[in-house]
XYZ file of C-alpha atoms in Angstrom:
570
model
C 115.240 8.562 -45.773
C 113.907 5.123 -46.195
C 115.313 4.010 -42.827
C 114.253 7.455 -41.043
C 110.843 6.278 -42.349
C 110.191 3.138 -41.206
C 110.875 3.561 -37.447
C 108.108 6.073 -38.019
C 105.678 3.303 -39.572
C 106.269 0.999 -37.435
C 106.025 2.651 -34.293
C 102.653 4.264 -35.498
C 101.387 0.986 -36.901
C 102.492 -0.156 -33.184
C 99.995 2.462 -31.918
C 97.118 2.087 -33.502
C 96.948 -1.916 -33.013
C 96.417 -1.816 -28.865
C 93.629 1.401 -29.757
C 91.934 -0.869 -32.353
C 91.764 -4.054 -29.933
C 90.749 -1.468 -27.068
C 87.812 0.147 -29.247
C 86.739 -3.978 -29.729
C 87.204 -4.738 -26.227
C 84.435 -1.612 -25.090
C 82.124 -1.860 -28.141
C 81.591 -5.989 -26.595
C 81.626 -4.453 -23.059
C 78.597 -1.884 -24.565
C 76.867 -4.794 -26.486
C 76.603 -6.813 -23.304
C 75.220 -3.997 -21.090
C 72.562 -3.267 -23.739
C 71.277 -7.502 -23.870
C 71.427 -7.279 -20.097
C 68.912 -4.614 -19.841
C 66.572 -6.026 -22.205
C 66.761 -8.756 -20.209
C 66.549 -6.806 -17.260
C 63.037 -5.195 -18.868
C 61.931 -8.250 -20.382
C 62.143 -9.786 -17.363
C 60.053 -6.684 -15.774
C 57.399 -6.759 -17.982
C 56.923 -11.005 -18.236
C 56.833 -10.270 -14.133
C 53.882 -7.496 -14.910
C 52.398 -9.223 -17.303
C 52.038 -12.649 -15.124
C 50.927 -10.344 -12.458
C 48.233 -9.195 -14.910
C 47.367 -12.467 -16.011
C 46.853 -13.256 -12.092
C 44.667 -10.637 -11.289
C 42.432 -11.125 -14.424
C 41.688 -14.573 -13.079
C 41.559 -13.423 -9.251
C 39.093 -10.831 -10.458
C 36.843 -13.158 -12.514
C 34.311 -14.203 -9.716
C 33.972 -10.336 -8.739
C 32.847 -9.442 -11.829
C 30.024 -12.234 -11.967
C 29.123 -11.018 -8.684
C 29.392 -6.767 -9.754
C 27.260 -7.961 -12.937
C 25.063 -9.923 -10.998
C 24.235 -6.954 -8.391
C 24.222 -4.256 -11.245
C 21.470 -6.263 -12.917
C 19.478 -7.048 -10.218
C 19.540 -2.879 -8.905
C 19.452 -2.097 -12.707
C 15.452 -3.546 -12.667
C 12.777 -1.055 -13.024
C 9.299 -0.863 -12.176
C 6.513 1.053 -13.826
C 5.007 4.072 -12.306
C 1.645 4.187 -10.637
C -0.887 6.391 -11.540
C -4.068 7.611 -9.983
C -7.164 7.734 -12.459
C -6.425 11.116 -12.933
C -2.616 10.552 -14.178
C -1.291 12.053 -10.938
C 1.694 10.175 -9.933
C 1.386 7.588 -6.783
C 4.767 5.754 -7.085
C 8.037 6.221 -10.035
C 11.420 5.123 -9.573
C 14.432 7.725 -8.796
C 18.002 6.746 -9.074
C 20.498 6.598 -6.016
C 23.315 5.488 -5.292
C 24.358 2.514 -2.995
C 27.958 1.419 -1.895
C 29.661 -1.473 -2.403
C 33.372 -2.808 -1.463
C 35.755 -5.638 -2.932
C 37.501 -6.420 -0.434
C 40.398 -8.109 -1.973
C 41.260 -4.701 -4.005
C 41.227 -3.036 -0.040
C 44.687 -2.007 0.380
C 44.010 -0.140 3.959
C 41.205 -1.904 5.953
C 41.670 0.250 8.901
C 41.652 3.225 7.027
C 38.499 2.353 4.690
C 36.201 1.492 7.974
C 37.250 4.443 9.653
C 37.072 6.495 6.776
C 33.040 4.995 6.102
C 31.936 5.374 9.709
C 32.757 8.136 10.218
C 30.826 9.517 7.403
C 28.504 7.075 7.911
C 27.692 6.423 11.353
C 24.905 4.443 11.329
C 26.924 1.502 9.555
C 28.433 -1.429 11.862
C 31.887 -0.877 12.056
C 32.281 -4.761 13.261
C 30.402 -5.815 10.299
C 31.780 -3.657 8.054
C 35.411 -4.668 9.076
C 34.665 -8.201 8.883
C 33.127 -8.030 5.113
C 35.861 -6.054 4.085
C 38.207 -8.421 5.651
C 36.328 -11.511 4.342
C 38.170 -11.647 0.685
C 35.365 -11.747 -1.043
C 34.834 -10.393 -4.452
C 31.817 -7.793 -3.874
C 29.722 -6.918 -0.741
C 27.215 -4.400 -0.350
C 27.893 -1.627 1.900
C 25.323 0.957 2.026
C 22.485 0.524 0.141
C 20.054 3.714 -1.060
C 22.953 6.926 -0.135
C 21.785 10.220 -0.077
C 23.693 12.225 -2.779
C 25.239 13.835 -0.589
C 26.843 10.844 1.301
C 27.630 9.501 -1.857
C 30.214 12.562 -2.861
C 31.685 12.194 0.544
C 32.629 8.995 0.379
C 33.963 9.151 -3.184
C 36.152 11.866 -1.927
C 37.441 9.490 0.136
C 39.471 7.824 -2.533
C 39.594 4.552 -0.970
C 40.668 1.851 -3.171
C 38.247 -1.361 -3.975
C 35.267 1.110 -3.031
C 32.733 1.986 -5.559
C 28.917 2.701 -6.052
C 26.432 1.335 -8.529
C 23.543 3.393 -9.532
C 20.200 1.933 -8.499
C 16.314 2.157 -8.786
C 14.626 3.484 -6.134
C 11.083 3.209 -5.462
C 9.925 7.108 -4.483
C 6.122 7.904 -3.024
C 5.833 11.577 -3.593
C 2.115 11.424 -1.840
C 3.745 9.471 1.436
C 1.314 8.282 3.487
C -1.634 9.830 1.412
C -2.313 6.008 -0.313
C 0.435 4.316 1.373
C -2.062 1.025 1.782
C -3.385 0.970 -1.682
C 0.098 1.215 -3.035
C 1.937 -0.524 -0.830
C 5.855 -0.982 -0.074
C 8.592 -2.556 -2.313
C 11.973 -4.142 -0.597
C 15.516 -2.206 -1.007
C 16.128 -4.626 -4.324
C 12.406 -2.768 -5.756
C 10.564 -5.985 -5.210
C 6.838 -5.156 -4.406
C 6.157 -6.043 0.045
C 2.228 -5.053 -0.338
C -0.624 -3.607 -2.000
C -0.528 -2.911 -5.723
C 3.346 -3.009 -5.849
C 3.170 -6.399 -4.727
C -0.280 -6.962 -7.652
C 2.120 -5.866 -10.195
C 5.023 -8.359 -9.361
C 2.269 -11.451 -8.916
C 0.601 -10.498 -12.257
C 3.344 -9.910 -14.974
C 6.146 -8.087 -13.411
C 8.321 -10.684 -12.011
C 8.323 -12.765 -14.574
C 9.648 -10.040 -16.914
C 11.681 -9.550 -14.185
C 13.428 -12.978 -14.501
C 13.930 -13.298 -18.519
C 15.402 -9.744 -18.107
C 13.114 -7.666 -20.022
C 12.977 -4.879 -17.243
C 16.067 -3.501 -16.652
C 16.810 -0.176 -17.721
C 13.277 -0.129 -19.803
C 10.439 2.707 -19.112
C 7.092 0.786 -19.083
C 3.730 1.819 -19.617
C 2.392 3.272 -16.344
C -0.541 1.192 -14.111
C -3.269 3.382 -13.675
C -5.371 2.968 -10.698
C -9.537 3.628 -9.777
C -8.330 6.510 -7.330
C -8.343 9.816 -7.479
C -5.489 11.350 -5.460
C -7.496 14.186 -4.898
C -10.528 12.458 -2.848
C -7.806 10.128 -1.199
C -6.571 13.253 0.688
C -9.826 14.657 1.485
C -10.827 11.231 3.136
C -7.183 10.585 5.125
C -7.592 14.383 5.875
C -11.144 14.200 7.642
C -10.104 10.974 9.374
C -7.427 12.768 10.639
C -9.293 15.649 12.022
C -11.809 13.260 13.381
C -9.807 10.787 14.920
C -8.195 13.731 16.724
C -11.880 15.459 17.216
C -13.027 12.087 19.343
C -10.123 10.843 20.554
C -10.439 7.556 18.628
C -7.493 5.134 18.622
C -8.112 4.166 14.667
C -9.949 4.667 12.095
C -10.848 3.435 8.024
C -12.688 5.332 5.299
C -13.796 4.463 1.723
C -15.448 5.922 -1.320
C -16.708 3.273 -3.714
C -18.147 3.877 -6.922
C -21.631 2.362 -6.570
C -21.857 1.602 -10.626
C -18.914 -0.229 -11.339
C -17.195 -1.322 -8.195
C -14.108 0.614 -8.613
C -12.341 1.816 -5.427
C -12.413 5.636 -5.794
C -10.492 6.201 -1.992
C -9.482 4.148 0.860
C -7.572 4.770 3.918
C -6.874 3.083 7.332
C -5.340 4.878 10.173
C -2.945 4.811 11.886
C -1.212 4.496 8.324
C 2.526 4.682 7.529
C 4.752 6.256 4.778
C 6.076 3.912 1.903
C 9.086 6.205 1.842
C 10.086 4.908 4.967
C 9.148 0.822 4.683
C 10.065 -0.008 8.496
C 7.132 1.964 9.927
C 4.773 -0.632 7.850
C 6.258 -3.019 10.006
C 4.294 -1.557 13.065
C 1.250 -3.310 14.574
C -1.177 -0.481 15.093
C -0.777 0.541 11.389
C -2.628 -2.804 9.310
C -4.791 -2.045 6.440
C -8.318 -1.801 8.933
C -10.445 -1.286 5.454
C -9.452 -4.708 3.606
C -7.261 -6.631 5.914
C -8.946 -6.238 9.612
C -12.558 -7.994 10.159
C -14.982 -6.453 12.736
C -18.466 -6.476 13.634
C -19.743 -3.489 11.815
C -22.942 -2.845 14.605
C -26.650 -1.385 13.438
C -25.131 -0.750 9.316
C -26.035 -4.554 9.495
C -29.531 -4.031 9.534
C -29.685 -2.666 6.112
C -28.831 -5.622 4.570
C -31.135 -7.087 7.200
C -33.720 -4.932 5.807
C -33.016 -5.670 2.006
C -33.311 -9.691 2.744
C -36.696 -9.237 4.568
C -38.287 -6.902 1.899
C -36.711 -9.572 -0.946
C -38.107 -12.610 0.504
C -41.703 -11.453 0.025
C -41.978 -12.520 3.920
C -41.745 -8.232 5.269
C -43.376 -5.357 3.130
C -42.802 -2.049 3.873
C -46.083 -1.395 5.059
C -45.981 -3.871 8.247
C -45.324 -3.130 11.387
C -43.757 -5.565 14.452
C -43.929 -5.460 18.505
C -41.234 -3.484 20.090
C -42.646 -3.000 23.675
C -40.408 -5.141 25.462
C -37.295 -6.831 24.686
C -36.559 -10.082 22.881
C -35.452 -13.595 24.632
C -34.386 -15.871 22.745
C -31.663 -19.101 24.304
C -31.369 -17.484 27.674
C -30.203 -13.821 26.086
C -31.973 -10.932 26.534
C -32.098 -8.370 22.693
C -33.109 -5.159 23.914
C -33.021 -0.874 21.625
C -30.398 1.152 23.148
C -33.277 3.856 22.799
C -36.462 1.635 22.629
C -39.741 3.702 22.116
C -41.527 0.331 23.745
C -44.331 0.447 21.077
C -45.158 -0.670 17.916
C -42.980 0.279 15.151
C -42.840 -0.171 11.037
C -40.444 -1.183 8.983
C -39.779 2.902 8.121
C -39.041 3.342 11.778
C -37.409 0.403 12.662
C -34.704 1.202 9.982
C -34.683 5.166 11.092
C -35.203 4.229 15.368
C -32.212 1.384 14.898
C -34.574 -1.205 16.647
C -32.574 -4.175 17.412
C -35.874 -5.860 19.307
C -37.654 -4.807 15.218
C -34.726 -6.150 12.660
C -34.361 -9.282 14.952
C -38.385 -9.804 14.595
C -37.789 -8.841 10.537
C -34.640 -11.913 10.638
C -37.503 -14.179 12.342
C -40.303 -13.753 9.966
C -37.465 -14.555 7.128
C -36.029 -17.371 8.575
C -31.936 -18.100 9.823
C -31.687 -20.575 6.135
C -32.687 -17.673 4.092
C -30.844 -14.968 6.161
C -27.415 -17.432 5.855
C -28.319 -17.430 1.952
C -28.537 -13.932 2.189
C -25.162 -13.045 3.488
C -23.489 -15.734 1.324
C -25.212 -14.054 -1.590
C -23.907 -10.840 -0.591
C -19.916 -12.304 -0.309
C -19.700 -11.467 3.201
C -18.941 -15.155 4.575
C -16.049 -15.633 2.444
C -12.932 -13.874 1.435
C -13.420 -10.555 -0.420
C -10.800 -10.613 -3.745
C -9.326 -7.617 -4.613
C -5.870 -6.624 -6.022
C -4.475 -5.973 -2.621
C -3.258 -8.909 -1.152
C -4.623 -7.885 2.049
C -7.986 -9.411 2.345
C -8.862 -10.958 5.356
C -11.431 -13.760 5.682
C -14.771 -12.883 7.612
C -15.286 -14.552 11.120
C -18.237 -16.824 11.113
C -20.640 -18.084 14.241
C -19.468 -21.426 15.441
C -23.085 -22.250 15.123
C -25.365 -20.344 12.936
C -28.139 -21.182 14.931
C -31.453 -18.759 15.412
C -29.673 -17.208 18.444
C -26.685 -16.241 15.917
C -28.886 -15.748 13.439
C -31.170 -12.757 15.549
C -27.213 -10.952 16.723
C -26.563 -11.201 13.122
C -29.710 -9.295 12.204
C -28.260 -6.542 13.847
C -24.237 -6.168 13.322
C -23.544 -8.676 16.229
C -21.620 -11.879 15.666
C -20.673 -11.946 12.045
C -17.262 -10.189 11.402
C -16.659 -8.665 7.977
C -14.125 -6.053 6.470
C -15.192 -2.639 6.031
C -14.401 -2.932 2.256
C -17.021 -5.679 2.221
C -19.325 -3.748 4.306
C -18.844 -1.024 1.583
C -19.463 -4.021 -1.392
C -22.855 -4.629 -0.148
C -24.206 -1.770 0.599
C -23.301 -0.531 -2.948
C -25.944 -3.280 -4.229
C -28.329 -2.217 -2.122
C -28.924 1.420 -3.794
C -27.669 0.422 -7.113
C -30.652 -0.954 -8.880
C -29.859 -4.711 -6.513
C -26.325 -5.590 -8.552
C -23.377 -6.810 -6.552
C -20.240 -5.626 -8.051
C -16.782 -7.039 -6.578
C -14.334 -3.985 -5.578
C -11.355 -3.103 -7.745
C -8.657 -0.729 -7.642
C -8.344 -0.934 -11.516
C -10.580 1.573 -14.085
C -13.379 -0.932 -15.204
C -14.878 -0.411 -18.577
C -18.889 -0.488 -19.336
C -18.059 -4.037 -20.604
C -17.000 -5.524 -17.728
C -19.255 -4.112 -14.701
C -22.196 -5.952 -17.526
C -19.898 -8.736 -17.323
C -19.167 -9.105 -13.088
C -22.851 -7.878 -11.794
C -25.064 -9.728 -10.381
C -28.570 -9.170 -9.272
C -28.899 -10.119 -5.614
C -31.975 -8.006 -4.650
C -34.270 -6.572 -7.105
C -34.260 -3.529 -8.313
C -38.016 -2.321 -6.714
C -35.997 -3.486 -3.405
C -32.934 -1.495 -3.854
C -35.588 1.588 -4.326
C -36.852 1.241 -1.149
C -33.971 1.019 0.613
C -32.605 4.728 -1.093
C -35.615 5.634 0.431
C -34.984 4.031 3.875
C -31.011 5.213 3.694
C -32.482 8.806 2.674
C -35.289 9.009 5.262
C -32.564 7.871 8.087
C -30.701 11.119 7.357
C -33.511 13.659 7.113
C -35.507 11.894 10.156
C -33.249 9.664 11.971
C -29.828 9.019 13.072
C -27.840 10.170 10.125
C -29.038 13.865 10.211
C -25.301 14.830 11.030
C -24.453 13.244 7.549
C -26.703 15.397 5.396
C -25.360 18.084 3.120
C -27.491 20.274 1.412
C -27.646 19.638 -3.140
C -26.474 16.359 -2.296
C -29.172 13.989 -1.069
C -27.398 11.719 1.341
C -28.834 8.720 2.351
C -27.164 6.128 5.407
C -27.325 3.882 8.739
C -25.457 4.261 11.567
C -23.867 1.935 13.398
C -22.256 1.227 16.827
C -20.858 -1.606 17.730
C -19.491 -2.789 21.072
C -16.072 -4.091 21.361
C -15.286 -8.024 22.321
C -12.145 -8.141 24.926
C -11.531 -11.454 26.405
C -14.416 -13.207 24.662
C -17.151 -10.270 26.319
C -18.289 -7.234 25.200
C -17.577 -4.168 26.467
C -19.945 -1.380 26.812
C -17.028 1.192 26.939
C -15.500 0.854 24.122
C -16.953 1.033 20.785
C -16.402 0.917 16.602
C -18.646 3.219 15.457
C -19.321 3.332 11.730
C -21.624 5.417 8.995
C -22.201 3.663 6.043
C -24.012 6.097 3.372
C -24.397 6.545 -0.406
C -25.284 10.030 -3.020
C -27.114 11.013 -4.456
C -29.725 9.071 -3.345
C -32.320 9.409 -6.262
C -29.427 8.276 -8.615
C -26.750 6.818 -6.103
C -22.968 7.635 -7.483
C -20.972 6.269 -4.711
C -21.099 4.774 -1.009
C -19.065 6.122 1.579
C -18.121 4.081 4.560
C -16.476 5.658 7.934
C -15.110 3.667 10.785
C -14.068 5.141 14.053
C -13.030 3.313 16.626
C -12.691 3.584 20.325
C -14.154 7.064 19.914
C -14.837 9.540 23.034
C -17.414 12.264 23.037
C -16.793 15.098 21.769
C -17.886 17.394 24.897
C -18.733 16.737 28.423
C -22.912 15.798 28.804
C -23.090 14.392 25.167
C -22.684 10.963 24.288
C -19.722 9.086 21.379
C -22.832 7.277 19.090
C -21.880 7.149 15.723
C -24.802 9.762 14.726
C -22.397 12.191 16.438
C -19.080 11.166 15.075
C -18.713 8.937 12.049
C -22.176 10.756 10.347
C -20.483 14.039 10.220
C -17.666 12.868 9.356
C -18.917 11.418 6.430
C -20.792 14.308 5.583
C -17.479 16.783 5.589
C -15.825 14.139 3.475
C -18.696 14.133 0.914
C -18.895 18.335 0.656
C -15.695 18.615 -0.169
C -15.146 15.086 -2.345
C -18.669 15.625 -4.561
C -17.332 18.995 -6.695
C -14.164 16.484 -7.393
C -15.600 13.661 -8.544
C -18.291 15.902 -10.822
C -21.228 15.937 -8.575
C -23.110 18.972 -8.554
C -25.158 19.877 -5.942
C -29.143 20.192 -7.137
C -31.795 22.389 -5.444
C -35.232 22.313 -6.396
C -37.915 25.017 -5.501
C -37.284 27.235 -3.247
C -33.622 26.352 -3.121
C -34.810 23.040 -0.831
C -32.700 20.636 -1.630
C -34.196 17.423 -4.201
C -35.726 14.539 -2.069
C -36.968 11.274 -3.490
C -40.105 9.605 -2.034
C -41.456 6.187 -2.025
């Protein structure tokens, strides 16, 4: 039994000795597969994570450049307000495309992709900034939001859009002068927008205190709702009488401030590139022209103030004036004697040249400096233009001056003046900013006096009932004004063609509110057999534009007996 055994044993211990060796032999084989795969994935992710590492530092200068445009887009600008709280100008956000052009996988298929969504983009220059490396270029700046989806559909890699301010006009061309234009990074071009930036905006701007902030609105002298009344009647009367331009503005006559203004041909902020156009310059504060007869108003005002003219005298109109080899003659002389009264109401240019004489050309040149019209008008726009001067204010100048002839202002200055001279005599400098009580006491000063300034609301008044303003009078509202027609200069002569005619006017005139100032130029008749003076143009023109701007501005129309409307006297 013992031997039977054994065999048994030993052949079984026999067995299991190669099967123990094998199962050490596969459990090594097993162990080494296992460290060569976490090698194998060690070695992966050290490759994924250098290849991280690599694009964190290839990406660094992109994202100074993506901060750097998404702060400079991220800037906002305060709304602009009429005086009424009616908005002029607010910022909207859009969207505007940029690329990175070293995350562009497919540059083929990115510009055809863009153009074809977006024609108007230059597939050369697109191609070449997306091929350029760089870390951020702009694309397409301001997208509609409809663009915008379409190219995000897209799904191009290393394309992407950053949300930016843009500056939105829902008036368009209503005030497009007085507010001006900003550029496609919201920096103010013109007008107010370009005020702002100059007075506080750009620096807060630069230390970064105006991105992504609401600020307190600007509120502005105008009122929206006159604004469109006077663009609207220029528009109709520029159409009317053919003219090739035209400016209008409503001034308050107590405290300077700029109630309307507008200069056509004018353009839409919305749209900056048609401000780039010639023809369409700010005529009211930034274009200087001789302003004709209106001159002889202030004319008028410097005679009666120098104690050298009453009221009461009279001067020799029979036959014209010579003076240096020139020849002053009336466009409708009545070759006899006439008054002060009817020199004003008759536009005698033989009568206001006589007045200018009896003064004297020192105290006439005192005059118009005292009045700010031989220097730069300041205002917030920064398009004021500087009056043109006589080489030589001699007495020759001095007599064309007297009536609207050789001294070129702006129509805003034109509108300055004529403001003191109903007033009460105080010369008030414009502004398109509400001006408190405090500071119109502050900024006046008295440049005729106040019994002077009453006789001219008589003069203005009596022009309108009696002389060449009666187009201009509307009933409740005692209008007072002087026209004025002035011939154009081409090639250093003037031509008797072509004409600026302009009604400068003021109401009420017992208690003068505000001066209105219209400016046509180049106008034609308005029918066959009647002439293109400005009593037949730019007077009713003013007079639709103060019907329908008094109720607005809370003047009331007054009748007295009778329903006759109130006059004043002198």
């Amino acid at each position: 039994m013992t031997l039977a055994t054994e065999p048994a044993s030993f052949l079984q211990v026999r067995r299991t000795q190669p099967r123990a060796a094998r199962s050490s032999v596969s459990s090594s084989a097993v162990k080494s597969r296992v460290y060569l795969a976490m090698l194998a994935f060690a070695c992966v992710y050290a490759a994924i994570g250098g290849r991280l590492i690599y694009l964190a530092q290839m990406d660094e200068a992109p994202s100074r450049a993506w901060i750097s445009a998404q702060d400079s887009v991220a800037a906002s600008r305060p709304d602009l307000i009429d005086r009424n709280g009616e908005i002029l100008a607010t910022d909207i956000k859009t969207a505007s495309l940029y690329a990175e052009p070293r995350r562009i996988l497919d540059v083929d298929e990115a510009v055809e992709g863009l153009t074809r969504i977006l024609p108007d983009l230059d597939e050369a220059l697109v191609r070449r900034r997306l091929e350029s490396g760089a870390g951020f270029v702009w694309l397409k700046r301001e997208m509609t939001p409809d663009k915008a989806e379409q190219v995000h559909d897209l799904g191009l890699p290393g394309i992407g859009f950053l949300s930016e301010n843009q500056r939105f006009y829902p008036g368009g061309p209503t005030a497009g002068h007085i507010v001006g234009a900003v550029n496609v990074d919201n920096q103010g071009l013109s007008g107010i927008e370009k005020y702002v930036d100059d007075q506080w905006l750009r620096d807060l701007q630069s230390i970064g205190f105006a991105s992504g902030r609401t600020m307190e609105p600007v509120r502005l002298s105008v009122d929206l709702r006159v604004q469109h009344v006077v663009r609207d009647e220029l528009v109709k009367a520029m159409e009317r009488y053919r003219a090739i331009a035209a400016a209008g503005i409503v001034l308050d006559a107590k405290t300077g401030e700029v109630v309307a203004m507008s200069s056509l041909p004018d353009y839409d902020p919305n749209d900056r590139s048609e401000a780039l156009e010639k023809d369409r310059l700010n005529r009211a504060t930034g274009g200087v022209f001789e302003m004709g007869s209106v001159f002889k108003a202030f004319t008028t005002a410097m005679a009666l103030d120098s104690g050298a003219v009453t009221i009461n005298d009279s001067f020799d109109a029979t036959r014209p004036l010579r003076a240096a080899g020139r020849t002053i003659t009336d466009f409708h002389g009545k070759n006899r004697i006439l008054s002060v009264p009817e020199i004003f109401i008759y536009s005698s240019n033989i009568g206001t040249a006589k007045m200018m004489l009896a003064t004297g050309v020192a105290r006439q040149k005192e005059f118009m400096e005292r009045l700010h019209l031989t220097k730069r008008l300041q205002t917030e726009l920064p398009e004021n233009a500087a009056p043109l001067l006589p080489p030589k204010w001699n007495e020759l100048a001095a007599m064309t001056i007297s009536f609207g002839h050789g001294l070129s202002v702006t129509p805003m200055q034109t509108a300055v003046a004529a403001a003191a001279m109903v007033n009460g005599g105080s010369l008030l400098p414009p502004t398109f900013v509400p001006r408190t009580q405090e500071e119109v006491k502050t900024l006046k000063k008295q440049v005729i006096s106040p019994e002077v300034s009453r006789m001219m609301r008589y003069l203005f008044r009596l022009n309108v009932l009696s002389g060449s303003g009666r187009r201009a009078d509307v009933p409740g509202y005692t209008v007072g004004g002087k026209t004025g027609t002035a011939e154009k200069i081409e090639n250093g002569v003037y031509v008797s063609n072509k004409r600026r005619n302009s009604f400068l006017s003021a109401f009420p005139m017992d208690d003068p509110r505000y001066v209105v100032l219209v400016v046509l130029d180049e106008p034609k008749s308005e029918r066959e057999g009647i002439g293109a003076t400005a009593g037949l143009n730019t007077a009713p023109t003013t007079g639709a534009i103060i019907r329908r701007a008094a109720p607005m501005l809370g003047v009331m129309p007054r009748f007295g007996k009778g329903d006759e409307p109130i006059e004043i006297s002198y």
